[in-house]
Each structure stands twice: as structure tokens, then as C-alpha cells.
Coordinates of C-alpha atoms in Angstrom, one line a residue:
M1 CA 60.2 -111.6 -33.7
I2 CA 57.4 -108.6 -33.0
G3 CA 54.3 -111.1 -33.6
R4 CA 55.8 -113.6 -31.2
G5 CA 56.5 -110.5 -28.5
A6 CA 53.2 -109.7 -29.1
G7 CA 51.8 -113.1 -28.6
G8 CA 53.7 -113.3 -25.2
G9 CA 52.3 -110.1 -24.2
S10 CA 48.9 -111.0 -24.6
R11 CA 49.7 -114.5 -22.6
F12 CA 50.9 -112.4 -20.0
W13 CA 47.9 -110.4 -19.6
A14 CA 45.7 -113.2 -19.7
D15 CA 47.4 -115.0 -17.1
R16 CA 47.6 -111.8 -14.8
S17 CA 43.7 -111.4 -15.5
G18 CA 43.1 -114.7 -14.2
S19 CA 45.2 -114.4 -11.1
I20 CA 43.3 -111.5 -10.4
V21 CA 39.8 -113.0 -10.9
V22 CA 41.2 -115.7 -8.7
I23 CA 42.5 -113.2 -6.2
F24 CA 39.4 -111.1 -5.7
G25 CA 37.4 -114.6 -5.7
L26 CA 39.5 -115.5 -2.6
L27 CA 39.3 -112.0 -1.3
G28 CA 35.8 -110.6 -2.4
P29 CA 33.9 -112.7 0.6
V30 CA 36.0 -111.0 3.0
L31 CA 35.8 -107.5 1.7
L32 CA 32.1 -108.0 1.4
G33 CA 32.2 -109.2 5.1
M34 CA 34.1 -106.3 6.0
V35 CA 31.6 -104.0 4.5
G36 CA 28.8 -105.7 6.2
L37 CA 30.3 -105.7 9.6
A38 CA 30.6 -102.2 9.1
V39 CA 27.0 -101.4 8.2
D40 CA 26.1 -103.7 11.0
Y41 CA 28.2 -101.7 13.4
A42 CA 27.0 -98.5 12.4
T43 CA 23.1 -99.7 12.7
W44 CA 24.0 -100.9 16.1
T45 CA 25.5 -97.4 17.5
M46 CA 22.5 -95.8 16.0
Q47 CA 20.3 -98.0 17.5
R48 CA 22.2 -98.0 20.7
T49 CA 21.6 -94.2 20.8
T50 CA 17.5 -94.6 19.6
L51 CA 17.3 -97.0 22.8
Q52 CA 18.8 -95.0 25.4
Q53 CA 17.0 -91.8 24.5
A54 CA 13.7 -93.8 24.5
A55 CA 15.0 -95.6 28.1
D56 CA 15.4 -92.2 29.5
A57 CA 12.3 -90.1 28.2
A58 CA 10.5 -93.5 30.1
A59 CA 11.9 -93.3 33.1
L60 CA 11.5 -89.7 33.6
A61 CA 7.8 -89.9 32.3
V62 CA 7.5 -92.9 34.8
I63 CA 9.0 -91.2 38.0
S64 CA 7.2 -87.9 37.1
D65 CA 3.8 -89.6 37.1
L66 CA 4.8 -91.5 40.2
Q67 CA 4.7 -88.5 41.9
V68 CA 1.3 -87.9 41.6
S69 CA -0.6 -91.1 41.0
G70 CA 1.4 -93.5 42.8
A71 CA 3.0 -96.9 42.4
N72 CA 0.8 -98.7 40.6
A73 CA 2.6 -101.4 38.5
L74 CA 0.2 -101.4 35.4
R75 CA 0.3 -98.1 35.0
M76 CA 4.3 -97.6 35.1
Q77 CA 4.3 -100.2 32.9
S78 CA 2.0 -99.1 29.9
L79 CA 3.5 -95.6 30.1
A80 CA 6.9 -97.0 29.6
E81 CA 5.5 -98.9 26.9
S82 CA 3.7 -96.1 25.1
Y83 CA 7.2 -94.0 25.6
A84 CA 9.2 -96.8 23.8
K85 CA 7.0 -97.5 20.8
S86 CA 6.6 -93.9 20.0
N87 CA 10.4 -93.3 20.1
V88 CA 11.6 -96.4 18.6
K89 CA 10.9 -97.3 15.1
L90 CA 11.2 -100.8 14.2
Q91 CA 13.1 -101.6 10.9
R92 CA 12.6 -104.7 8.5
G93 CA 13.9 -107.8 10.8
D94 CA 14.2 -106.2 13.8
G95 CA 12.6 -107.9 17.0
A96 CA 10.3 -106.1 19.2
V97 CA 11.2 -103.8 22.1
K98 CA 10.7 -105.3 25.7
V99 CA 10.2 -103.4 28.3
T100 CA 10.9 -103.9 32.1
V101 CA 10.0 -101.3 34.9
T102 CA 11.5 -102.0 38.0
P103 CA 11.0 -99.7 41.1
V104 CA 13.9 -99.3 42.9
I105 CA 15.4 -96.9 46.0
R106 CA 19.0 -96.2 47.0
E107 CA 20.6 -98.4 49.4
R108 CA 22.1 -95.6 51.1
P109 CA 22.5 -92.1 50.2
G110 CA 24.8 -91.8 47.2
G111 CA 24.8 -95.5 47.2
H112 CA 23.4 -98.3 44.6
F113 CA 19.9 -99.0 43.6
I114 CA 18.4 -101.8 44.5
P115 CA 14.8 -102.9 43.7
I116 CA 11.7 -102.6 46.2
D117 CA 8.3 -104.6 46.1
A118 CA 6.0 -101.4 45.6
S119 CA 2.8 -103.3 46.2
R120 CA 3.9 -104.0 49.9
G121 CA 3.7 -100.5 50.9
R122 CA 7.2 -99.4 49.8
T123 CA 7.3 -96.0 48.2
P124 CA 9.8 -96.1 45.6
N125 CA 11.8 -92.8 45.0
A126 CA 13.5 -94.0 41.3
V127 CA 12.4 -96.4 38.5
T128 CA 14.8 -98.3 36.2
V129 CA 13.3 -98.8 32.8
T130 CA 15.3 -101.4 30.6
L131 CA 14.6 -101.6 26.7
S132 CA 15.8 -105.0 25.2
Q133 CA 15.8 -106.0 21.6
R134 CA 17.5 -108.0 19.0
K135 CA 18.5 -105.9 16.1
F136 CA 18.9 -107.3 12.3
A137 CA 22.2 -107.9 11.3
I138 CA 23.4 -108.3 7.8
M139 CA 26.3 -110.4 9.1
R140 CA 24.1 -112.0 12.3
R141 CA 26.0 -115.2 12.1
L142 CA 29.2 -113.6 13.0
V143 CA 28.1 -110.9 15.2
T144 CA 25.6 -112.6 17.1
P145 CA 24.8 -111.5 20.1
Y146 CA 27.4 -108.5 20.1
L147 CA 25.8 -106.5 17.6
T148 CA 22.1 -108.0 17.6
D149 CA 21.0 -108.2 21.4
L150 CA 20.8 -105.1 22.5
S151 CA 19.8 -103.9 26.2
L152 CA 19.8 -100.0 27.6
S153 CA 18.8 -99.0 31.0
A154 CA 17.7 -95.6 32.5
T155 CA 17.1 -94.8 36.1
A156 CA 14.9 -91.7 37.0
E157 CA 14.8 -90.5 40.9
T158 CA 13.3 -87.7 42.7
V159 CA 16.5 -85.6 43.1
G160 CA 14.9 -82.7 45.5
T161 CA 11.4 -81.0 46.0
T162 CA 10.3 -77.9 44.3
K163 CA 7.2 -75.9 44.9
L164 CA 4.8 -76.8 42.1
C165 CA 2.5 -74.0 41.7
I166 CA 1.4 -73.0 38.0
V167 CA 0.2 -75.9 35.7
A168 CA -1.7 -75.4 32.2
L169 CA -3.1 -78.9 31.8
S170 CA -4.1 -78.4 27.9
R171 CA -1.8 -80.8 26.0
T172 CA -2.3 -79.5 22.5
G173 CA -2.8 -76.1 20.9
L174 CA -0.5 -72.8 20.8
G175 CA -0.4 -70.5 23.9
A176 CA -1.8 -73.0 26.6
L177 CA 0.0 -70.4 28.9
Q178 CA 0.4 -67.1 27.5
L179 CA 1.3 -63.8 28.7
Y180 CA 1.0 -60.8 26.6
N181 CA 1.5 -56.9 26.8
W182 CA 3.2 -55.9 30.1
A183 CA 1.8 -58.8 31.9
R184 CA 4.2 -60.5 34.7
I185 CA 3.8 -63.5 36.8
E186 CA 6.0 -63.5 39.5
A187 CA 6.7 -67.2 41.0
G188 CA 10.4 -66.9 41.8
D189 CA 10.3 -69.6 44.4
C190 CA 8.1 -72.0 42.8
A191 CA 7.5 -74.5 39.6
V192 CA 5.6 -73.5 36.2
Y193 CA 4.8 -76.1 34.0
A194 CA 2.9 -76.0 30.6
M195 CA 1.4 -79.3 29.3
S196 CA 0.9 -78.7 25.6
S197 CA 2.8 -80.5 23.2
D198 CA 2.9 -77.6 20.9
V199 CA 6.3 -76.0 20.0
R200 CA 4.6 -72.8 20.9
G201 CA 2.5 -74.4 24.0
L202 CA 4.1 -71.4 26.2
V203 CA 4.1 -67.9 25.1
G204 CA 5.8 -64.7 26.0
G205 CA 4.9 -61.7 24.0
G206 CA 5.3 -58.0 24.0
A207 CA 7.2 -56.9 27.3
S208 CA 5.4 -59.6 29.6
L209 CA 7.8 -61.3 31.9
L210 CA 7.6 -64.7 33.6
Q211 CA 9.5 -65.3 36.7
A212 CA 9.9 -68.8 38.4
S213 CA 12.2 -71.0 39.9
T214 CA 11.8 -73.0 36.9
T215 CA 9.7 -73.1 33.8
C216 CA 9.0 -76.5 32.1
A217 CA 7.4 -76.9 28.5
V218 CA 6.6 -79.9 27.4
G219 CA 6.8 -78.7 23.7
G220 CA 8.4 -75.5 23.0
F221 CA 8.1 -72.2 23.9
W222 CA 8.2 -68.8 22.2
G223 CA 9.1 -65.1 22.8
Q224 CA 12.6 -63.3 23.6
S225 CA 15.0 -64.2 26.5
A226 CA 13.8 -61.1 28.6
N227 CA 10.3 -62.5 28.6
F228 CA 11.5 -65.6 31.0
S229 CA 13.7 -65.7 33.6
P230 CA 15.1 -68.3 33.3
L231 CA 14.6 -69.8 30.1
P232 CA 12.2 -72.6 30.1
V233 CA 13.0 -76.1 29.6
S234 CA 11.7 -77.7 26.6
G235 CA 11.2 -81.2 26.2
C236 CA 9.9 -82.0 29.5
P237 CA 8.0 -85.0 30.4
A238 CA 4.2 -84.9 30.7
I239 CA 2.9 -84.9 34.1
K240 CA -0.6 -85.8 35.4
D241 CA -3.0 -83.5 36.7
P242 CA -2.1 -83.0 40.2
L243 CA -5.8 -82.9 41.0
A244 CA -7.4 -85.5 39.0
E245 CA -8.5 -87.8 41.6
R246 CA -9.9 -85.1 43.8
P247 CA -13.9 -85.6 43.6
A248 CA -16.0 -82.7 42.9
P249 CA -18.2 -81.4 45.9
P250 CA -22.0 -82.5 46.1
V251 CA -24.7 -80.3 44.7
G252 CA -27.9 -79.6 46.6
S253 CA -31.2 -78.1 45.9
C254 CA -31.5 -74.4 44.9
L255 CA -30.8 -72.1 47.9
Q256 CA -31.5 -69.1 46.1
N257 CA -32.4 -68.6 42.1
N258 CA -31.0 -65.5 40.2
L259 CA -29.9 -63.5 43.0
I260 CA -28.5 -60.1 42.5
L261 CA -27.6 -57.8 45.5
S262 CA -27.0 -54.3 45.3
G263 CA -26.8 -51.7 48.2
G264 CA -25.9 -52.4 51.8
R265 CA -24.2 -55.1 53.5
Y266 CA -25.4 -59.1 53.3
T267 CA -24.0 -62.0 54.9
L268 CA -24.5 -65.2 52.5
D269 CA -24.7 -69.0 53.8
P270 CA -23.1 -72.1 52.0
G271 CA -25.7 -74.0 49.5
T272 CA -26.5 -74.0 45.6
Y273 CA -27.2 -70.8 44.0
C274 CA -29.1 -71.8 40.7
G275 CA -28.7 -69.4 38.0
G276 CA -25.5 -67.5 39.8
L277 CA -24.7 -64.6 42.0
M278 CA -24.4 -61.0 41.1
I279 CA -22.7 -58.5 43.6
K280 CA -23.3 -54.8 42.6
D281 CA -23.8 -51.3 43.2
G282 CA -21.9 -51.0 46.5
A283 CA -23.4 -54.3 48.0
E284 CA -20.8 -55.8 50.4
V285 CA -21.2 -59.3 50.8
R286 CA -19.5 -62.0 53.4
L287 CA -19.4 -65.9 52.5
R288 CA -20.1 -68.1 55.6
P289 CA -17.5 -70.9 55.7
G290 CA -18.7 -73.5 53.6
I291 CA -18.9 -74.6 49.6
F292 CA -20.8 -72.5 47.5
V293 CA -22.2 -74.0 44.1
M294 CA -22.8 -71.9 41.1
K295 CA -25.2 -73.8 39.3
D296 CA -26.3 -72.8 35.4
G297 CA -25.2 -69.5 36.5
P298 CA -22.0 -67.0 36.7
L299 CA -20.4 -65.3 39.7
V300 CA -20.0 -61.7 39.1
V301 CA -18.5 -59.3 41.4
G302 CA -18.5 -55.6 40.3
P303 CA -20.6 -53.1 38.7
P304 CA -21.8 -53.9 35.3
Q305 CA -20.2 -50.4 34.2
Q306 CA -17.8 -47.8 35.7
M307 CA -20.0 -45.6 37.7
A308 CA -18.3 -42.5 39.2
M309 CA -19.3 -39.9 41.8
I310 CA -18.4 -36.0 42.1
E311 CA -16.2 -34.5 45.2
E312 CA -15.8 -30.8 45.6
V313 CA -12.1 -30.6 46.3
C314 CA -11.0 -27.0 47.7
E315 CA -7.8 -25.4 48.2
I316 CA -6.8 -22.1 49.9
A317 CA -3.9 -20.4 48.0
S318 CA -2.7 -17.1 49.0
G319 CA -6.0 -16.4 50.9
I320 CA -8.3 -17.2 48.2
K321 CA -10.4 -20.5 48.1
Q322 CA -10.6 -22.4 44.9
C323 CA -12.8 -25.5 44.1
R324 CA -13.2 -27.6 41.5
N325 CA -15.1 -30.7 41.1
V326 CA -13.3 -34.4 40.7
S327 CA -14.8 -37.1 39.3
K328 CA -13.8 -40.6 41.6
I329 CA -14.3 -44.1 40.6
K330 CA -16.3 -45.4 43.5
A331 CA -15.5 -49.2 44.2
I332 CA -18.6 -51.3 43.9
G333 CA -19.3 -54.8 44.7
S334 CA -17.0 -56.4 47.3
L335 CA -17.3 -60.1 48.1
K336 CA -15.1 -61.7 51.1
G337 CA -15.2 -64.9 52.7
D338 CA -12.8 -66.9 54.9
D339 CA -12.7 -71.0 54.7
V340 CA -14.7 -70.7 51.5
G341 CA -14.6 -73.0 48.6
I342 CA -17.0 -71.9 45.3
Y343 CA -17.8 -74.9 42.9
F344 CA -18.8 -73.8 39.0
T345 CA -21.2 -76.7 37.5
G346 CA -24.4 -76.5 34.4
N347 CA -24.3 -74.1 31.6
Y348 CA -23.6 -70.3 32.9
T349 CA -25.7 -68.9 29.7
N350 CA -29.0 -70.3 31.3
S351 CA -28.9 -67.6 33.8
Q352 CA -30.8 -64.1 33.8
I353 CA -27.4 -62.7 35.0
K354 CA -25.6 -62.0 31.7
S355 CA -21.7 -62.5 31.8
I356 CA -18.7 -63.8 29.7
G357 CA -18.1 -66.4 31.6
P358 CA -18.6 -68.6 34.8
L359 CA -16.7 -66.1 36.8
V360 CA -15.7 -62.6 36.4
F361 CA -14.3 -59.8 38.8
L362 CA -15.0 -56.8 37.5
P363 CA -13.3 -53.5 37.6
N364 CA -13.6 -51.5 40.5
S365 CA -14.4 -54.7 42.5
A366 CA -12.8 -56.1 45.7
V367 CA -12.3 -59.7 46.3
E368 CA -10.8 -61.6 49.3
L369 CA -11.0 -65.4 49.6
T370 CA -9.5 -67.9 51.4
A371 CA -9.9 -72.1 50.7
P372 CA -11.6 -74.5 53.1
R373 CA -9.3 -76.4 55.4
T374 CA -11.5 -79.6 55.3
G375 CA -14.0 -81.0 53.6
P376 CA -14.3 -81.8 50.1
M377 CA -12.4 -78.5 48.8
A378 CA -10.1 -78.6 51.4
G379 CA -7.1 -76.2 49.9
V380 CA -9.2 -75.7 46.8
M381 CA -10.6 -72.1 46.6
L382 CA -12.3 -72.4 43.0
F383 CA -13.2 -75.4 41.3
E384 CA -14.7 -76.3 38.0
D385 CA -17.2 -79.2 37.2
R386 CA -15.0 -81.5 34.9
S387 CA -17.9 -82.4 32.6
T388 CA -18.4 -78.5 31.7
M389 CA -18.1 -77.6 28.1
E390 CA -14.2 -76.6 27.7
G391 CA -13.1 -73.3 26.9
Q392 CA -15.2 -71.3 29.4
Q393 CA -13.5 -68.2 30.7
Y394 CA -12.5 -67.2 34.6
V395 CA -11.9 -63.6 34.0
I396 CA -10.3 -61.3 37.1
M397 CA -10.2 -57.7 36.2
S398 CA -10.7 -56.6 39.8
D399 CA -8.6 -53.5 40.8
S400 CA -8.6 -55.3 44.3
A401 CA -8.2 -58.9 44.5
R402 CA -4.8 -58.9 46.2
R403 CA -5.8 -62.3 48.5
L404 CA -6.6 -65.4 47.3
V405 CA -5.3 -68.1 49.5
G406 CA -5.6 -71.5 48.3
T407 CA -5.9 -73.7 44.6
I408 CA -8.0 -72.3 41.7
Y409 CA -8.6 -75.6 39.5
L410 CA -10.3 -75.5 36.3
P411 CA -9.5 -78.5 34.6
R412 CA -11.7 -77.3 31.6
G413 CA -11.4 -73.6 31.7
T414 CA -9.1 -70.7 30.9
F415 CA -7.8 -68.7 33.8
W416 CA -7.5 -65.0 32.3
V417 CA -6.0 -62.3 34.4
R418 CA -6.5 -59.0 32.3
S419 CA -6.5 -56.1 34.9
S420 CA -4.1 -53.3 35.2
Q421 CA -3.2 -54.2 39.0
V422 CA -1.6 -56.5 41.6
V423 CA -3.2 -59.8 41.9
A424 CA -2.9 -62.5 44.9
D425 CA 0.4 -60.6 46.5
Q426 CA -1.2 -60.2 49.9
S427 CA -1.8 -64.0 50.1
E428 CA 0.4 -66.7 51.9
Y429 CA 0.2 -69.3 48.9
T430 CA -2.1 -69.5 45.8
A431 CA -1.5 -72.0 43.1
I432 CA -3.4 -72.5 39.9
V433 CA -4.2 -75.6 38.0
A434 CA -6.3 -74.7 34.7
N435 CA -6.6 -76.0 31.2
K436 CA -5.5 -72.7 29.9
I437 CA -3.7 -69.7 31.4
R438 CA -3.7 -66.4 30.0
L439 CA -2.4 -63.0 31.1
D440 CA -2.7 -59.6 29.2
Y441 CA -2.9 -55.6 29.7
Q442 CA -0.7 -54.9 32.8
P443 CA -1.5 -57.3 35.8
R444 CA 1.2 -58.7 38.2
L445 CA 0.4 -62.1 39.3
V446 CA 2.3 -62.7 42.4
I447 CA 2.4 -66.5 43.6
N448 CA 3.2 -66.5 47.2
T449 CA 4.6 -70.3 48.5
R450 CA 4.5 -69.0 52.2
Y451 CA 3.0 -72.3 53.1
G452 CA 3.8 -72.2 56.7
A453 CA 1.7 -69.0 57.2
T454 CA -1.5 -70.2 56.9
D455 CA -3.1 -73.9 58.2
G456 CA -5.0 -73.9 55.3
P457 CA -4.0 -77.3 53.4
V458 CA -1.8 -77.4 49.8
P459 CA -3.6 -80.3 48.1
T460 CA -1.1 -83.4 47.2
G461 CA 1.2 -82.9 44.3
L462 CA 1.2 -79.2 44.5
G463 CA 3.5 -76.6 46.9
P464 CA 6.1 -78.4 49.2
S465 CA 4.4 -82.0 48.2
S466 CA 5.8 -81.9 44.7
S467 CA 9.2 -83.2 44.0
V468 CA 11.9 -82.6 41.0
V469 CA 12.7 -85.6 39.1
G470 CA 16.1 -86.3 37.1
L471 CA 18.2 -89.1 35.5
A472 CA 20.5 -91.1 37.8
R473 CA 24.0 -91.3 35.8

């Protein structure tokens, strides 16, 4: 009996095992298909997110670039494709990402976007970027086109105007815009932009403070919350140099060579100053309207070293006269000019005038300059030759450089303020576009935006002609 029972049990389990094999054979493909569908859905979801982020970034980049370069179809397409390529990594079996850029405007305020033909002179205030791709799917025969054919769009538009007043152009490197010690930038009514892709492209060190309506960093920023008001925005789209298309002024034959002025009052005519210009030892210089070219030499204002004068100061106390000698620093070296532009070209180290850079306003100097109203340097006070060596220093150490009206444009140089005084606070407006910008010691750089208070022009892309962009949802 036992033997028969055991044999029966074996046949039972054998029959049951066979049934399981049959059931698994029937259900296995279904289960594997469900797994495949789950994997396809997960990859589809992730790829949609990736494409949307890439479309957002491309749309913001295109509309930002459009503000300063105009509506050029080839440029917009190339820029959008570049963003798509850098943000979307193709996996094995994936199709290429197709990029479509469409200039658009709203049909009415708050209304829908409609395409426009920018080539016919209509200026778009928004662009739509669409990314399309066929994604590889395990169950592609079942899920096409639902989980394979992807198409995501983003529309970016100008949503208002801001006053762009400070741009650090350097695309790489730590501290393209940096403040140290007790340095301050007060630009509360305009925007500051740091173009460096470095995670520390913008630096606020020590007890420094950067105040602006908006501070935008393409890479990132380093510093404490107390160093910024408000905190900078990281990951901003790169913008084009707003003065990139501005042609350089002409350089003529030498009007003066290695000119050094000391003592007395002088009036100088526009022209090319070969070997540069040095103003020291009590010289008071006024520049006539026009363009002054510093070729192969620096512009240096102020004494080569601090000079003091001794004055006798007397007091009468209780009927007794008491006198003492007081040492006072005398302001030496004065430069003033209205409707003046200064262009720097060549190699300043070739000059007989020794300097740490093409431009130096030394301590105890006095400087007042306003940019030309017309001509090739209209609105530009200081202009650096784009072909000069990168990293040259344009240094302000002056105790009195409080009126600097116009734009300082140094596409290859470093604008360096290292004084202990207020700079530019008496200007109607000041804008700075430089490869790098640095402030240290205790300067207080004031960036005013009273554009209507002067008849001097503001270069396109800066000041009131700049715009804020955002994604339209």
C-alpha cells in the first residue's frame, strides 16, 4: 500500500510540474512583455524629462541671444542645436534629435503665440524650440508611436525690461567677477551678469557686498548670503557680448610721443598719443571733445608716489597761541573731459612710461570723464582693442573718480577697482563690460541708471535697451 501510495504521489507531482511548465509557457511571454513595457515606460518618462529640460535651456539661450544679435534664422537654429546636442545623450538604438526653431509673438497680450516671419522685418519677442526624437523601445512593435515618438516644446519670451549694467565676459575660470575685503558694488536698479561657466565664476569674499536688482551667473557663485543682495541666480543662459558688433575707432598717426605732463594747466586735442600719456606733479589736464588713442603706451593719472605738503596749523587756547606742523597729502594729477572717448591699442609695455597696466588712476588723482555723444565711440568712455593680450589691468585707485559717465568696454582686460573711496557715484549712468571685473580693499562702486538725466547715448543691449527673458508656461 505504501509503495502504491508513493508511486501515486510521484505521478501527481509529475503531472503538477508539467502543468506549471505549460502555464509558464503560456504566461511567460505575457510577464516578460509586462516587464518590457514597464522598462519602456520608465525610459520614456526619463527621456521626456531630458528633452523638456533641453528645450527649455535652448529656448532661453536663443531668446537671450536674440536680444543682442537680432533675429538671424541660421544663428538661432545653430544655437538651439548646440544646446540639444550638449543636453541630450543618445543611447544605443535612439534616433537623432530633430530641432525646430520658430519665432513667435502673442496674438494679443496674454493670448496665444503665433508664428511670424522674422526675415520680413518683424521682430519676434518669443521663440518656440521643439525637439523631436524616436526613442528605442524594447516592445517597439507594441508601443509605437506612444512610447517611441517624442516631441517636446518650450517657448521663451521677453517678459519685461531690466537695466543690464555690468557684464563679466570671461566664459571660463574662477572669479571672473570677484569682490574681496570690504568692496561693494551698489547696482540696486540694474542687472549684473557673470558669464563664466565655472561653479565659482562669481565670488563674494570677506565682508564684500554685491547689490543689484538681479545677479545672474552662468556657472555658479561662491560666498555667504551676506555677500549678495539678493542671492545670485545660477545656471543662467549665456548671452552675447552686447558690444561685440561695435567697430573700433580709427587709429591715426602720432600726435604726441611719450607725453609726460607736470605742473600747470593743459588742454589736449583728440588724436593718437603714441607711447601713452602721464599726468603728474600738479598737472591739471582738460581733454577737448573727441577720441584719444593710447597707442603702445598707458594712460597714468596721479603722482608716481604720494607727495605731502607741510602746513602750520595754529590754535589759541586760554590766550596762548599753539602751533604745530600738519602733513597733508596734496592731490596731484587731474584729468577732465566731456564728450571724450579713450581707446587703448598696442603694447603698453613698449612705452617709456612705466605702468602696471594700460590705464592707472593712481591715489590722489582726480578724474572726471563723460563719453562721446556721437561717432564711433558714442556712449563708450573707455574701449580696449579686441586684439590685445588678454588679462591686462585697468586699475582705479583714485581718491576722486566720482564722475564716470558712459560705458567702460574692456573685452580682453580686467577692470580692477582697488581704492578706499566711492567711485562713479556722481555719474548719471555707468556701465561696465569687461573680460573680468575685480574689486578689493574698500571701494564703493556705485552704478547709477539715470539715463534720462543725460543726453549721452547708452549702447544697444545695455541699460534700458536690455530685456529680461523667461519661459512661457
